[in-house]
Tab-separated table of C-alpha atoms and ligand atoms in Angstrom:
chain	number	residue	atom	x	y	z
L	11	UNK	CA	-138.528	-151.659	165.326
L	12	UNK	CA	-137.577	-149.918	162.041
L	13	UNK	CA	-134.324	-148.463	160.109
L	14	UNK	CA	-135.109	-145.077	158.189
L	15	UNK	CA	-132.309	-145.398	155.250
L	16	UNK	CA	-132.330	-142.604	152.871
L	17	UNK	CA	-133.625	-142.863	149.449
L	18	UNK	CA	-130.539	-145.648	148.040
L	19	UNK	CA	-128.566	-145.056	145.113
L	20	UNK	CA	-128.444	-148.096	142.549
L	21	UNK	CA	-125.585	-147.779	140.726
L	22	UNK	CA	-125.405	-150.585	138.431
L	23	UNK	CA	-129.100	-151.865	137.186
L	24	UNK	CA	-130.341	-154.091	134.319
L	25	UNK	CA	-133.730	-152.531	133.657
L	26	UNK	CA	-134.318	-154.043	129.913
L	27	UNK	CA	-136.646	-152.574	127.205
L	28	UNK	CA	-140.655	-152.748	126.717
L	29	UNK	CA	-142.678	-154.880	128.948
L	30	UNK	CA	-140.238	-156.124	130.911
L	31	UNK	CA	-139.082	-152.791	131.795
L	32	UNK	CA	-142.266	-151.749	132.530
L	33	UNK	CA	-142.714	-154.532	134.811
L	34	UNK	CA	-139.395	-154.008	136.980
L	35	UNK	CA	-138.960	-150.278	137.168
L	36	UNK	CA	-141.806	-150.264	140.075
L	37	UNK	CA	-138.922	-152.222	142.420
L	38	UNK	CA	-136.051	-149.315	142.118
L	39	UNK	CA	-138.367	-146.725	141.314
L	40	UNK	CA	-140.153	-146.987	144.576
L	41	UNK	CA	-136.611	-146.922	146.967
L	42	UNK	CA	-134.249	-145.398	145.179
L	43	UNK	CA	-133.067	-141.377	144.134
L	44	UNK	CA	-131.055	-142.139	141.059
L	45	UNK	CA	-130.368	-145.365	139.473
L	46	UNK	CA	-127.580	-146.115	137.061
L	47	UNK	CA	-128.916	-147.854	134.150
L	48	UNK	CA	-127.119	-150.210	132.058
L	49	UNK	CA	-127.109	-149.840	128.357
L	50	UNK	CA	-126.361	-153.908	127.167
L	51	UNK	CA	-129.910	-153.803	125.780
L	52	UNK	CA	-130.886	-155.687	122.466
L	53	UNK	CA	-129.448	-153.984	120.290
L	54	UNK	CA	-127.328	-152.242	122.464
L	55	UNK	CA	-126.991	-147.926	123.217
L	56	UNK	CA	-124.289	-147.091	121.856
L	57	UNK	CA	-125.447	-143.902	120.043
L	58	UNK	CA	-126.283	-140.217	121.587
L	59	UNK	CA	-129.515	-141.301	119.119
L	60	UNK	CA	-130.176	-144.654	121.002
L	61	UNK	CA	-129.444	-143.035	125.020
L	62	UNK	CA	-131.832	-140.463	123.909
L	63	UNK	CA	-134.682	-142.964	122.724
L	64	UNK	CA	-133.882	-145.766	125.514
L	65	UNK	CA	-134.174	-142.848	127.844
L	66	UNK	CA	-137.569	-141.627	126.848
L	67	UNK	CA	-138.771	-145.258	127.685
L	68	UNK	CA	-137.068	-145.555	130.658
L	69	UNK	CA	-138.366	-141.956	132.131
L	70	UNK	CA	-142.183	-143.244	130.850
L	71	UNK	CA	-141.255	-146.495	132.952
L	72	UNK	CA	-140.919	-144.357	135.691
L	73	UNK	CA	-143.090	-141.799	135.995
L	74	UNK	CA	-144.611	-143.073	139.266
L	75	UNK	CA	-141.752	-142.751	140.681
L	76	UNK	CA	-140.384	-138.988	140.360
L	77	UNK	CA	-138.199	-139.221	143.432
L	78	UNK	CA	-135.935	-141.568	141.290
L	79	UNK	CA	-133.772	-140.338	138.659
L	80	UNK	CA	-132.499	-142.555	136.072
L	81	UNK	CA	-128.613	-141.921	134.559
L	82	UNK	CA	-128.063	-142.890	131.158
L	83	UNK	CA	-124.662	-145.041	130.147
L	84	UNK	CA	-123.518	-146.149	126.999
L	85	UNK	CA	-122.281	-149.360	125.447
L	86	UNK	CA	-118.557	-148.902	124.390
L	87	UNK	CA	-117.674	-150.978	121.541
L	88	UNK	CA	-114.780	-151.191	118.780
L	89	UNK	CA	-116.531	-148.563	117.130
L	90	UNK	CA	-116.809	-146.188	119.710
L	91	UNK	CA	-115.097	-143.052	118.758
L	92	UNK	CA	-114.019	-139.702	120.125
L	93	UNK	CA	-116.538	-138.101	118.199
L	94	UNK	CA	-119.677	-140.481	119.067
L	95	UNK	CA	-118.788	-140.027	122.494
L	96	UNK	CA	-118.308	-136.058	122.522
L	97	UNK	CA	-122.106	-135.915	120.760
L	98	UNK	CA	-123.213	-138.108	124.376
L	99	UNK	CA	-121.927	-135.760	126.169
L	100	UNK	CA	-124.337	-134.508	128.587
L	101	UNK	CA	-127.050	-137.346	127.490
L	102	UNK	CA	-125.491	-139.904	129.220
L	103	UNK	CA	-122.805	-139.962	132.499
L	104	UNK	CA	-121.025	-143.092	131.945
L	105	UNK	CA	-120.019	-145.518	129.399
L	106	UNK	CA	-119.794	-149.156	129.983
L	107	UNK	CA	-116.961	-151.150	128.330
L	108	UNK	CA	-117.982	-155.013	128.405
L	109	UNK	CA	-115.117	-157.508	127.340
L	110	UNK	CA	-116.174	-159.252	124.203
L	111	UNK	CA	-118.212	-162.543	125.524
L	112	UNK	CA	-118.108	-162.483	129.111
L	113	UNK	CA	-122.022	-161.566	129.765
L	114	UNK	CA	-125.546	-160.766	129.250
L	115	UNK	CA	-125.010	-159.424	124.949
L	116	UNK	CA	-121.455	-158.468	125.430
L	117	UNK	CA	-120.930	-160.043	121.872
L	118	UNK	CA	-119.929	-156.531	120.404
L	119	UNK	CA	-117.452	-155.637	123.421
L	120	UNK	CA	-113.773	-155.050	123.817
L	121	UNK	CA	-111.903	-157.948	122.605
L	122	UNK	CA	-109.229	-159.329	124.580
L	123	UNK	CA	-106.440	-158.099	121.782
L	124	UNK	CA	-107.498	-155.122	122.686
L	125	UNK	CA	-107.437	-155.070	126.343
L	126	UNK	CA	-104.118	-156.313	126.490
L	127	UNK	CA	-102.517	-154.329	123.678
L	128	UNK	CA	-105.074	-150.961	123.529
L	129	UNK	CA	-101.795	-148.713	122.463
L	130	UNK	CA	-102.600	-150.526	119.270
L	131	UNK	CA	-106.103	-149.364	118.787
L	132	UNK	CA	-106.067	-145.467	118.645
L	133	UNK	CA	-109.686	-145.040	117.890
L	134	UNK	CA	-110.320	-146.792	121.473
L	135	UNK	CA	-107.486	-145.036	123.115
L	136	UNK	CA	-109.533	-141.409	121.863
L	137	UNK	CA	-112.705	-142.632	122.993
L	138	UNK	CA	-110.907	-143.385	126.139
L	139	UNK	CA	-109.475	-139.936	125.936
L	140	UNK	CA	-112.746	-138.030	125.118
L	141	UNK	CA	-114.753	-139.572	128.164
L	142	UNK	CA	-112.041	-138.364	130.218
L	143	UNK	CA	-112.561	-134.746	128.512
L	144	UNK	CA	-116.356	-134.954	129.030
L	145	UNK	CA	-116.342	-135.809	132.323
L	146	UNK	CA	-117.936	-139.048	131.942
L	147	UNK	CA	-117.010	-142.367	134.320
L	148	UNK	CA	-115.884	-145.384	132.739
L	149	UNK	CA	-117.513	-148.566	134.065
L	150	UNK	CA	-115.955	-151.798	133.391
L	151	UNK	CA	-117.222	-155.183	133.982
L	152	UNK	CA	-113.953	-156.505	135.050
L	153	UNK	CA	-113.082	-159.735	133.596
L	154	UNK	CA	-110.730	-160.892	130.700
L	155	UNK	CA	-112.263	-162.828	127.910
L	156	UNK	CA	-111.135	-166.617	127.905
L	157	UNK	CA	-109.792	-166.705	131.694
L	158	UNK	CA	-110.214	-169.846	133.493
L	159	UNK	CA	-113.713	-168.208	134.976
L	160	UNK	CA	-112.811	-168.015	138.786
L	161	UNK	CA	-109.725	-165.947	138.039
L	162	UNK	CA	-111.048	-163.665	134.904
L	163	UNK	CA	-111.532	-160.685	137.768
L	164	UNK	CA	-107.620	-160.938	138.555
L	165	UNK	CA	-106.638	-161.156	135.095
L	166	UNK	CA	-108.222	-158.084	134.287
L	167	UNK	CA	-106.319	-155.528	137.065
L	168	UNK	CA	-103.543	-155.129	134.129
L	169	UNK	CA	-105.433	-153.194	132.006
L	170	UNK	CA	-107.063	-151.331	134.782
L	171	UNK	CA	-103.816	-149.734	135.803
L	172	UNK	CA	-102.650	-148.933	132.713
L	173	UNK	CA	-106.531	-147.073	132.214
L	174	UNK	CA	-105.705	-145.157	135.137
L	175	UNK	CA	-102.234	-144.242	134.505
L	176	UNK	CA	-102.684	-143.803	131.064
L	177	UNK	CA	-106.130	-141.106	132.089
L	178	UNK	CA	-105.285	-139.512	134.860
L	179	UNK	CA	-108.414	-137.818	135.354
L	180	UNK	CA	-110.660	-140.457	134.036
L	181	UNK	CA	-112.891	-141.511	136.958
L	182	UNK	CA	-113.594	-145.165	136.768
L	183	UNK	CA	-115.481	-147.937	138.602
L	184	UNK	CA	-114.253	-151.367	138.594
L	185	UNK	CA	-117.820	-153.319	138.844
L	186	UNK	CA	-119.925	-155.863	140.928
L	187	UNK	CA	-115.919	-156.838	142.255
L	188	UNK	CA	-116.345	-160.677	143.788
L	189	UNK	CA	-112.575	-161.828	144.862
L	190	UNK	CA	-111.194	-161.035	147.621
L	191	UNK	CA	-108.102	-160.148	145.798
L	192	UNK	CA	-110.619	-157.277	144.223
L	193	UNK	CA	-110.796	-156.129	147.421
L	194	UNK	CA	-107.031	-155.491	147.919
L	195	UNK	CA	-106.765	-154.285	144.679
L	196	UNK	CA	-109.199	-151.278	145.406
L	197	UNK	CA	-107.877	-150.786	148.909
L	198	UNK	CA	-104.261	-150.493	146.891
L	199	UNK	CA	-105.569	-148.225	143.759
L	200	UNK	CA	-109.000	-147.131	144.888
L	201	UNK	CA	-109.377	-143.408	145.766
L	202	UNK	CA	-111.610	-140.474	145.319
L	203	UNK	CA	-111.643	-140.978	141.215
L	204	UNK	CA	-111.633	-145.041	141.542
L	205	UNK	CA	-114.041	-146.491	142.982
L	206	UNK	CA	-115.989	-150.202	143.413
L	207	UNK	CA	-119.741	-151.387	143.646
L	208	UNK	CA	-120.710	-154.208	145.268
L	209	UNK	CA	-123.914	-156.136	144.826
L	210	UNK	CA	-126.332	-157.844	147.382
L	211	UNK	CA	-126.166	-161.237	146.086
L	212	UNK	CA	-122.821	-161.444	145.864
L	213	UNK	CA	-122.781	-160.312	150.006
L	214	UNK	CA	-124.988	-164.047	149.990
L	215	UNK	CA	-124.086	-166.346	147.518
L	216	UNK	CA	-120.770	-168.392	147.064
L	217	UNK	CA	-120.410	-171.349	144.405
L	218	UNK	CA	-121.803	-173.582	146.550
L	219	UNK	CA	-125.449	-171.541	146.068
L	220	UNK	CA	-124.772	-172.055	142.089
L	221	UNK	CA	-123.779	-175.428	141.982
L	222	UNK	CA	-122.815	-177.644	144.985
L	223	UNK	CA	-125.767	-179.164	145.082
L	224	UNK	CA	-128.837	-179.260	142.774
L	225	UNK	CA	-128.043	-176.343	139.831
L	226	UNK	CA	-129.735	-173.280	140.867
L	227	UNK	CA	-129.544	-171.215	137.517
L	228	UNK	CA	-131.034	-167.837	139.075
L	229	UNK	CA	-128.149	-168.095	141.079
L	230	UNK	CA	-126.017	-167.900	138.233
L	231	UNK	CA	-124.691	-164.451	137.061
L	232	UNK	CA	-121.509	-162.799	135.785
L	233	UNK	CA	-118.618	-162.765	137.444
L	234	UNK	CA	-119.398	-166.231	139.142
L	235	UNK	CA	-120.058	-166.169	143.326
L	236	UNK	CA	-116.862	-167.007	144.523
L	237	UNK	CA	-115.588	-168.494	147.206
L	238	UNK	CA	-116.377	-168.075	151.193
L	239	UNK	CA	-113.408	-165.962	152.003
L	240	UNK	CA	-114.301	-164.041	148.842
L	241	UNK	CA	-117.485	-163.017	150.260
L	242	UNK	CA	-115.882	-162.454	153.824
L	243	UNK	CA	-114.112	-160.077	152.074
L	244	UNK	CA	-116.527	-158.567	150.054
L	245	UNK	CA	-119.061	-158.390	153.631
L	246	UNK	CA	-115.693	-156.389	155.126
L	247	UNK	CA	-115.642	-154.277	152.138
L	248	UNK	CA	-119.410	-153.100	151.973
L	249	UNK	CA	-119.956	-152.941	155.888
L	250	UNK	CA	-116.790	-150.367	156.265
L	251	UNK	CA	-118.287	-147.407	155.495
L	252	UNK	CA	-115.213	-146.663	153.271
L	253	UNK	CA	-116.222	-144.230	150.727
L	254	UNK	CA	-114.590	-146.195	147.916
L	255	UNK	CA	-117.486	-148.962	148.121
L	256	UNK	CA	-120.860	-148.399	147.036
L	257	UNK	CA	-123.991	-150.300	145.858
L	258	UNK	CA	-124.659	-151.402	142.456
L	259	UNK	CA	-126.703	-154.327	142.126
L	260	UNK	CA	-126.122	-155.541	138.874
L	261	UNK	CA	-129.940	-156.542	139.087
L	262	UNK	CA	-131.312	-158.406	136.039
L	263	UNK	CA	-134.075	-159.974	135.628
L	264	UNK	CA	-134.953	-162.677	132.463
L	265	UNK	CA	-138.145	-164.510	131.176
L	266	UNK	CA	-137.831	-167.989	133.641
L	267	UNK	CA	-137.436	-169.765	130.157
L	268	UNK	CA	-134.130	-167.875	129.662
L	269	UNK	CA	-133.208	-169.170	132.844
L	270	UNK	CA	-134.568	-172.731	133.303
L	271	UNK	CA	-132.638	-174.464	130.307
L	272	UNK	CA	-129.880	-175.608	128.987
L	273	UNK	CA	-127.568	-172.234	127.930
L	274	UNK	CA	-129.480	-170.256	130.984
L	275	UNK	CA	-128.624	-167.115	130.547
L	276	UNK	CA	-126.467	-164.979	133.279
L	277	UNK	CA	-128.260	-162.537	135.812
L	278	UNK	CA	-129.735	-162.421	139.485
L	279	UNK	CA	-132.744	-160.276	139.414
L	280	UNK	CA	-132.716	-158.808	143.133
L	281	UNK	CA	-134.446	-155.623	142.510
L	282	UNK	CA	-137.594	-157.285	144.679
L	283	UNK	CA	-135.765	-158.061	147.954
L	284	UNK	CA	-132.789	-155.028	147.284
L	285	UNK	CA	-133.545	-152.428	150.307
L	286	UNK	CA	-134.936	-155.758	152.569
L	287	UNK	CA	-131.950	-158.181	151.987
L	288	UNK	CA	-129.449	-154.833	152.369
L	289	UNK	CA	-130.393	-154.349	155.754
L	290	UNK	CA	-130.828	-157.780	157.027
L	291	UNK	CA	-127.049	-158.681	155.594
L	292	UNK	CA	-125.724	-155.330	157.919
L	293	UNK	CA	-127.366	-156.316	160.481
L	294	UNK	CA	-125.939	-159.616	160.507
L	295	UNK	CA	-122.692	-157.779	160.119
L	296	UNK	CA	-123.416	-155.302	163.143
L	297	UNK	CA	-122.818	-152.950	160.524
L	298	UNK	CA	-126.329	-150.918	160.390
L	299	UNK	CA	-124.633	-147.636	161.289
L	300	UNK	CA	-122.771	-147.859	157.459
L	301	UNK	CA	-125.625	-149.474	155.555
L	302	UNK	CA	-126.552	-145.802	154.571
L	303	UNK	CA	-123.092	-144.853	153.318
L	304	UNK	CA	-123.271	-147.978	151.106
L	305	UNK	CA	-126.700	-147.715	149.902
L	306	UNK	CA	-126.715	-143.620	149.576
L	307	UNK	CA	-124.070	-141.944	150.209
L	308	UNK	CA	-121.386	-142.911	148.883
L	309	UNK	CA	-122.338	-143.797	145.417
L	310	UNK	CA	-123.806	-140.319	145.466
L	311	UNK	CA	-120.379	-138.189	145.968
L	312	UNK	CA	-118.585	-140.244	143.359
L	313	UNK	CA	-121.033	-139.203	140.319
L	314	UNK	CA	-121.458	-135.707	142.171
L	315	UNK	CA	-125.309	-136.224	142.672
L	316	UNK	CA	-126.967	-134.514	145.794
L	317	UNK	CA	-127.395	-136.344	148.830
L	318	UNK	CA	-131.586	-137.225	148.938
L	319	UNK	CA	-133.638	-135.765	151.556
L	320	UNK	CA	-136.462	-138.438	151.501
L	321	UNK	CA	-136.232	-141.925	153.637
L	322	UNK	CA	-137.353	-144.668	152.863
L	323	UNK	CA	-138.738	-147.611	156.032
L	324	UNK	CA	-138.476	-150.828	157.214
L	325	UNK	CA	-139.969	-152.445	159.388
L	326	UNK	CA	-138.422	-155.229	161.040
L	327	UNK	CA	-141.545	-157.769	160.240
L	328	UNK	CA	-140.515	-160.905	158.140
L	329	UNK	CA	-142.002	-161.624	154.673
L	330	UNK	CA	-142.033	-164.653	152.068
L	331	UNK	CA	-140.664	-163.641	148.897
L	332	UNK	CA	-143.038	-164.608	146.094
L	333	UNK	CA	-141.689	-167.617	143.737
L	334	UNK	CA	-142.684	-165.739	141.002
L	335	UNK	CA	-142.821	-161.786	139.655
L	336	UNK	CA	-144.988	-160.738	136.738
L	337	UNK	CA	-145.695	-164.023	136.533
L	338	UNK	CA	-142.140	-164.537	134.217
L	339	UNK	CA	-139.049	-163.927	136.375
L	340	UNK	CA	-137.566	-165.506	139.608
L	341	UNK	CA	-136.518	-163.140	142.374
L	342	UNK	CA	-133.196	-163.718	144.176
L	343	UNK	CA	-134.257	-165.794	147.375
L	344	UNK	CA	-137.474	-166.986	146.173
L	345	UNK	CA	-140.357	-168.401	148.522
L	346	UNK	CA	-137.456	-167.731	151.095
L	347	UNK	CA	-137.944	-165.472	154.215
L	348	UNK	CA	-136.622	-162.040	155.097
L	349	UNK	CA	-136.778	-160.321	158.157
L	350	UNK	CA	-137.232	-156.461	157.018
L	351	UNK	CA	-139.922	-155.502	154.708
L	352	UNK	CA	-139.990	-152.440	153.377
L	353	UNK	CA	-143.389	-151.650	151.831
W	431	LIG	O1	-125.035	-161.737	135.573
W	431	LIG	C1	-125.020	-160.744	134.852
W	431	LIG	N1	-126.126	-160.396	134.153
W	431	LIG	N2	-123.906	-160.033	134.747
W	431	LIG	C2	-123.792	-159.040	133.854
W	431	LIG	O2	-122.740	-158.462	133.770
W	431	LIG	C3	-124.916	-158.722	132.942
W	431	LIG	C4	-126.192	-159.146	133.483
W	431	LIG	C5	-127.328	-159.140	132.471
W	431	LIG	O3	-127.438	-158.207	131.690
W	431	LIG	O4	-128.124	-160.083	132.478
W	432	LIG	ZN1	-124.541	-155.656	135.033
């Protein structure tokens, strides 16, 4: 027995810089036709110069794989301008705004004066303005700064209405969503120009995989896992088919050492079990006829990329995952069992 998905569409991925990209470009370069590719690298690219250096590496990371395009983003920060963004233009498709503190070197994000008073900062509100001009999405990681952490996702729906009344035309993606009040938020708001990803681990996980028992730190990533009837809703939001949900992953992978301490750094690296653990969670569902429209399609017609023609297979045959990748980084769902493998 096998499923035939097209080539999948990652639209949210941590690849990193240097070895470690090198390492983990072989997992979405071998399954996927584009790949959207975060830019909260150390330091961070927030400069037509630095999207057109990080891309160069990231195209040499991936030159086994020419089926797989990568898309360039940018880091918005406080001094982002209209100008720094119109010089991107064309280099890169999105830019990425990342509340000050809430993740993986978010340090030099938007503050949360900002966020809740932007009509007072005109150099963001033109930056705002000249990504909307461009053509270029706006990607926000969707939680406010200093939020009791299970309700930072809520907290930050103000300021997305006000981006999408204030930019009419502005196409935006509210990020790796995880409450279930997300999920009524998009079906409210969401349409053709504003749109969600989902990732795979938070279709698994819920709080109790991060801490009710023993602390599992590669469990631990930004937003939290939430609660079971936050993933039910999450499962009913992927599994619909509806066009306004598609896959990002949000994979990110870190040394074990940035992990296994104290201060463990946020960040599920799933990139190893993405196109196996995406099946076997539809098929749970009953929901194999839409896996494609999550995984391919969907994320596809929002950025305006064409549809792949190349499939990739699995076969239904279960696999251990290894404990261990390039001998530095835990996979999501370690030494556990799946029962597609694509290969
Ligand atoms: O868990 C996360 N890790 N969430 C993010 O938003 C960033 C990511 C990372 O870069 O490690
Ligand atoms: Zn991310």
């Amino acid at each position: 027995m096998h499923v035939d998905l097209p080539l999948m569409s990652d639209m949210h991925v941590h690849l990193r810089q240097g070895v470690m990209l090198r390492n983990v470009a072989q997992w979405t370069g071998s399954c996927c036709s584009h790949c959207l590719v975060m830019p909260n690298t150390v330091p961070s690219v927030a400069t037509a110069a630095d999207v057109a250096s990080y891309r160069t590496e990231v195209v040499e990371a991936f030159k086994h794989y020419p089926h797989c395009k990568p898309l360039m983003t940018f880091k918005l920060s406080p001094s982002t301008t209209a100008d720094k963004v119109m010089a991107m233009r064309g280099l890169t498709v999105a830019g990425k705004l990342y509340p000050e503190g809430v993740t993986t070197n978010s340090g030099d994000g938007i503050s949360r004066k900002i966020l809740e008073r932007p009509h007072d900062y005109p150099n963001f509100m033109d930056a705002l303005g000249a990504m909307e001009q461009a053509g270029m999405v706006l990607c926000l990681h969707g939680e406010m700064p200093d939020e009791f952490c299970m309700d930072r996702e809520v907290q930050f729906y103000e300021f997305v209405r006000w981006v999408l009344l204030q930019y009419p035309k502005l196409r935006v993606v509210l990020e790796h969503i995880t409450d279930y009040r997300s999920v009524r938020f998009m079906r409210v708001w969401g349409d053709e120009r504003f749109t969600a990803t989902i990732t795979a681990h938070h279709l698994r996980l819920t709080l109790d995989d991060v801490v009710g028992d023993k602390l599992n730190p590669h469990n631990f990533c930004k937003p939290v896992a939430k609660h079971p009837a936050d993933r039910t809703a999450l499962l009913e939001a992927a599994t619909s088919g509806d066009p306004r949900f598609f896959l990002g992953s949000d994979s990110a992978p870190h040394p074990i050492s940035d992990k296994e301490c104290a201060a463990g750094c946020a960040g599920v690296f799933s990139a190893p079990v993405l196109p196996e653990l995406l099946t076997t969670i539809f098929e749970e569902q009953g929901a194999l006829p839409h896996l494609e429209a999550f995984t391919s399609v969907n994320g596809n017609r929002f950025y305006g990329l064409p549809q792949p023609t190349e499939t990739i297979r699995l076969e239904r045959e279960s696999w251990q995952v290894p404990d261990l990748c390039n001998s530095n980084v835990v996979p999501f769902l370690a030494d556990q069992t799946l029962p597609w493998r694509f290969s």
